């Protein structure tokens, strides 16, 4: 069975009542061991704009290596949100050491939290990549939003919901000058073939419309990777570039419909953003130092 049909079949087998954000996260933790395939890594680098020939993995690449685990987790019977139409709203990445492209990685994925959101319920997935001897090299926390009607609550009793995690536009100061990128209509299908993320909202307008999107939208992780690739190119040209542990946070503010033009800019040396030609904010990111592994 083609992978997209397998995902669709698994998702449709599951039925859900309205998610309960006050419920505890399921205890399931999935693990696997992976070694990078050089051809797959090269295809990922080309599509996302990372320089070829580096001996270490691009910052977001362990997310792709672990994505089959994430899919198994999110299609499992105990995962509290429906897979179809799930929207990636943010990711935080801590990299403690550069990861060699030949290194064997021990990967794990689990759900750590359910959170109320004004448009539905968010789940937080923790992904970890460790060396063969168990040293934590990399971890990420991704939030995924299942959109559904929410019960009105008073402001006094409502749990705090971070507005920046919502996949919608935000009013911000005038954008910094930047670089324009042309995104083709088939970008979602191309990234799906590399990442394994075949969510229908990314593949075609016909499959996106049932989930409220008039056109297919770009994968959040492609937009994140493309921005990080641009930063990597700039950092490798900087004499002070080091491999110190880093923390990166990226928030997906509004969907990127395909095809389109977007503008990448760096308002400060440690922040970046992606906007539409009209100035709508699609993505914000920030990088900085991180603490030692937990």
CSV table of N, CA and C in Angstrom, one decimal, residues 148-211:
chain,number,residue,atom,x,y,z
A,148,UNK,N,-10.8,22.4,16.9
A,148,UNK,CA,-12.2,22.0,17.2
A,148,UNK,C,-12.9,23.1,18.0
A,149,UNK,N,-14.2,23.0,18.1
A,149,UNK,CA,-14.9,24.0,18.9
A,149,UNK,C,-14.5,23.9,20.3
A,150,UNK,N,-14.4,25.0,21.0
A,150,UNK,CA,-14.0,25.0,22.4
A,150,UNK,C,-15.1,25.6,23.2
A,151,UNK,N,-15.2,25.1,24.4
A,151,UNK,CA,-16.3,25.6,25.3
A,151,UNK,C,-15.8,26.9,25.9
A,152,UNK,N,-16.7,27.9,25.9
A,152,UNK,CA,-16.4,29.2,26.5
A,152,UNK,C,-16.1,29.1,27.9
A,153,UNK,N,-15.0,29.8,28.3
A,153,UNK,CA,-14.6,29.8,29.8
A,153,UNK,C,-14.4,31.3,30.2
A,154,UNK,N,-14.6,31.6,31.4
A,154,UNK,CA,-14.3,32.9,31.9
A,154,UNK,C,-12.8,33.2,31.9
A,155,UNK,N,-12.4,34.4,31.8
A,155,UNK,CA,-11.0,34.7,31.8
A,155,UNK,C,-10.4,34.4,33.1
A,156,UNK,N,-11.2,34.4,34.2
A,156,UNK,CA,-10.6,34.2,35.5
A,156,UNK,C,-10.2,32.7,35.6
A,157,UNK,N,-11.0,31.8,35.0
A,157,UNK,CA,-10.7,30.4,35.2
A,157,UNK,C,-10.1,29.7,34.0
A,158,UNK,N,-10.0,30.4,32.9
A,158,UNK,CA,-9.4,29.8,31.7
A,158,UNK,C,-7.9,29.6,31.9
A,159,UNK,N,-7.4,28.4,31.5
A,159,UNK,CA,-5.9,28.3,31.5
A,159,UNK,C,-5.2,29.2,30.5
A,160,UNK,N,-4.0,29.6,30.9
A,160,UNK,CA,-3.3,30.5,30.0
A,160,UNK,C,-2.9,29.8,28.7
A,161,UNK,N,-3.2,30.4,27.6
A,161,UNK,CA,-2.9,29.9,26.3
A,161,UNK,C,-2.0,30.9,25.6
A,162,UNK,N,-0.8,30.4,25.1
A,162,UNK,CA,0.1,31.3,24.5
A,162,UNK,C,-0.4,31.7,23.1
A,163,UNK,N,-0.7,33.0,22.9
A,163,UNK,CA,-1.2,33.4,21.6
A,163,UNK,C,-0.2,33.2,20.5
A,164,UNK,N,1.1,33.2,20.8
A,164,UNK,CA,2.0,33.1,19.7
A,164,UNK,C,2.1,31.8,19.1
A,165,UNK,N,1.5,30.8,19.7
A,165,UNK,CA,1.5,29.4,19.1
A,165,UNK,C,0.4,29.2,18.2
A,166,UNK,N,-0.5,30.1,18.0
A,166,UNK,CA,-1.6,30.0,17.1
A,166,UNK,C,-1.2,30.1,15.6
A,167,UNK,N,-1.7,29.2,14.7
A,167,UNK,CA,-1.3,29.3,13.3
A,167,UNK,C,-2.1,30.4,12.6
A,168,UNK,N,-1.9,31.7,13.0
A,168,UNK,CA,-2.7,32.7,12.3
A,168,UNK,C,-1.8,34.0,12.4
A,169,UNK,N,-2.2,35.0,11.6
A,169,UNK,CA,-1.4,36.2,11.5
A,169,UNK,C,-1.3,37.0,12.8
A,170,UNK,N,-0.3,37.8,12.8
A,170,UNK,CA,-0.1,38.6,14.0
A,170,UNK,C,0.4,40.0,13.6
A,171,UNK,N,-0.1,41.0,14.3
A,171,UNK,CA,0.3,42.4,14.0
A,171,UNK,C,1.7,42.7,14.6
A,172,UNK,N,2.7,43.0,13.8
A,172,UNK,CA,4.0,43.3,14.2
A,172,UNK,C,4.6,44.5,13.6
A,173,UNK,N,5.7,45.0,14.0
A,173,UNK,CA,6.3,46.2,13.4
A,173,UNK,C,6.7,45.9,11.9
A,174,UNK,N,7.0,47.0,11.2
A,174,UNK,CA,7.3,46.9,9.8
A,174,UNK,C,8.5,45.9,9.6
A,175,UNK,N,8.4,45.0,8.6
A,175,UNK,CA,9.4,44.0,8.4
A,175,UNK,C,10.7,44.5,8.0
A,176,UNK,N,11.8,43.8,8.4
A,176,UNK,CA,13.1,44.2,8.0
A,176,UNK,C,13.3,43.8,6.5
A,177,UNK,N,14.2,44.5,5.8
A,177,UNK,CA,14.5,44.1,4.4
A,177,UNK,C,15.0,42.7,4.4
A,178,UNK,N,14.6,41.9,3.3
A,178,UNK,CA,14.9,40.5,3.3
A,178,UNK,C,15.1,40.0,1.9
A,179,UNK,N,15.1,38.7,1.8
A,179,UNK,CA,15.3,38.0,0.5
A,179,UNK,C,14.1,37.2,0.1
A,180,UNK,N,13.6,37.4,-1.1
A,180,UNK,CA,12.4,36.7,-1.6
A,180,UNK,C,12.7,35.3,-2.1
A,181,UNK,N,11.8,34.4,-1.7
A,181,UNK,CA,11.8,33.0,-2.1
A,181,UNK,C,10.5,32.6,-2.9
A,182,UNK,N,10.6,32.0,-4.0
A,182,UNK,CA,9.5,31.5,-4.7
A,182,UNK,C,9.2,30.1,-4.3
A,183,UNK,N,8.0,29.8,-3.8
A,183,UNK,CA,7.6,28.5,-3.4
A,183,UNK,C,6.6,27.9,-4.4
A,184,UNK,N,7.0,26.8,-5.1
A,184,UNK,CA,6.1,26.2,-6.1
A,184,UNK,C,4.9,25.4,-5.5
A,185,UNK,N,4.0,25.2,-6.4
A,185,UNK,CA,2.7,24.5,-5.9
A,185,UNK,C,3.0,23.1,-5.4
A,186,UNK,N,4.0,22.4,-6.0
A,186,UNK,CA,4.3,21.0,-5.6
A,186,UNK,C,5.3,20.9,-4.5
A,187,UNK,N,5.6,22.0,-3.8
A,187,UNK,CA,6.6,21.9,-2.7
A,187,UNK,C,6.2,20.9,-1.6
A,188,UNK,N,4.9,21.0,-1.3
A,188,UNK,CA,4.4,20.1,-0.2
A,188,UNK,C,4.6,18.6,-0.6
A,189,UNK,N,4.3,18.3,-1.8
A,189,UNK,CA,4.5,16.9,-2.2
A,189,UNK,C,6.0,16.5,-2.2
A,190,UNK,N,6.8,17.4,-2.6
A,190,UNK,CA,8.3,17.1,-2.7
A,190,UNK,C,8.8,16.9,-1.2
A,191,UNK,N,8.4,17.8,-0.3
A,191,UNK,CA,8.9,17.6,1.1
A,191,UNK,C,8.3,16.4,1.7
A,192,UNK,N,7.0,16.0,1.3
A,192,UNK,CA,6.4,14.8,1.9
A,192,UNK,C,7.2,13.6,1.5
A,193,UNK,N,7.8,13.6,0.2
A,193,UNK,CA,8.5,12.4,-0.2
A,193,UNK,C,9.8,12.3,0.5
A,194,UNK,N,10.4,13.4,1.0
A,194,UNK,CA,11.6,13.3,1.7
A,194,UNK,C,11.4,13.1,3.2
A,195,UNK,N,10.4,13.8,3.8
A,195,UNK,CA,10.2,13.7,5.2
A,195,UNK,C,9.3,12.6,5.7
A,196,UNK,N,8.4,12.1,4.8
A,196,UNK,CA,7.4,11.1,5.2
A,196,UNK,C,6.2,11.7,5.8
A,197,UNK,N,6.1,13.0,5.9
A,197,UNK,CA,4.9,13.7,6.4
A,197,UNK,C,3.9,14.0,5.3
A,198,UNK,N,2.9,13.1,5.1
A,198,UNK,CA,2.0,13.1,4.0
A,198,UNK,C,0.6,13.6,4.5
A,199,UNK,N,0.6,14.5,5.5
A,199,UNK,CA,-0.6,15.1,5.9
A,199,UNK,C,-1.3,15.7,4.7
A,200,UNK,N,-2.6,15.4,4.5
A,200,UNK,CA,-3.3,15.9,3.3
A,200,UNK,C,-3.3,17.4,3.1
A,201,UNK,N,-3.2,18.2,4.2
A,201,UNK,CA,-3.2,19.6,4.1
A,201,UNK,C,-2.0,20.2,3.3
A,202,UNK,N,-1.0,19.3,3.1
A,202,UNK,CA,0.2,19.8,2.4
A,202,UNK,C,0.3,19.3,1.0
A,203,UNK,N,-0.6,18.4,0.5
A,203,UNK,CA,-0.4,17.7,-0.7
A,203,UNK,C,-1.1,18.4,-1.9
A,204,UNK,N,-2.3,18.8,-1.8
A,204,UNK,CA,-3.1,19.3,-2.9
A,204,UNK,C,-4.2,20.1,-2.4
A,205,UNK,N,-4.7,21.1,-3.2
A,205,UNK,CA,-5.9,21.9,-2.7
A,205,UNK,C,-7.1,21.0,-2.5
A,206,UNK,N,-7.3,19.9,-3.3
A,206,UNK,CA,-8.4,19.1,-3.1
A,206,UNK,C,-8.4,18.3,-1.7
A,207,UNK,N,-7.2,18.0,-1.3
A,207,UNK,CA,-7.1,17.3,0.0
A,207,UNK,C,-7.0,18.3,1.2
A,208,UNK,N,-6.6,19.5,0.9
A,208,UNK,CA,-6.5,20.5,2.0
A,208,UNK,C,-7.9,21.1,2.3
A,209,UNK,N,-8.8,21.3,1.3
A,209,UNK,CA,-10.0,22.0,1.6
A,209,UNK,C,-10.9,21.3,2.7
A,210,UNK,N,-11.0,20.0,2.8
A,210,UNK,CA,-11.8,19.5,3.9
A,210,UNK,C,-11.4,19.9,5.3
A,211,UNK,N,-10.2,20.4,5.4
A,211,UNK,CA,-9.6,20.7,6.7
A,211,UNK,C,-9.6,22.3,6.8
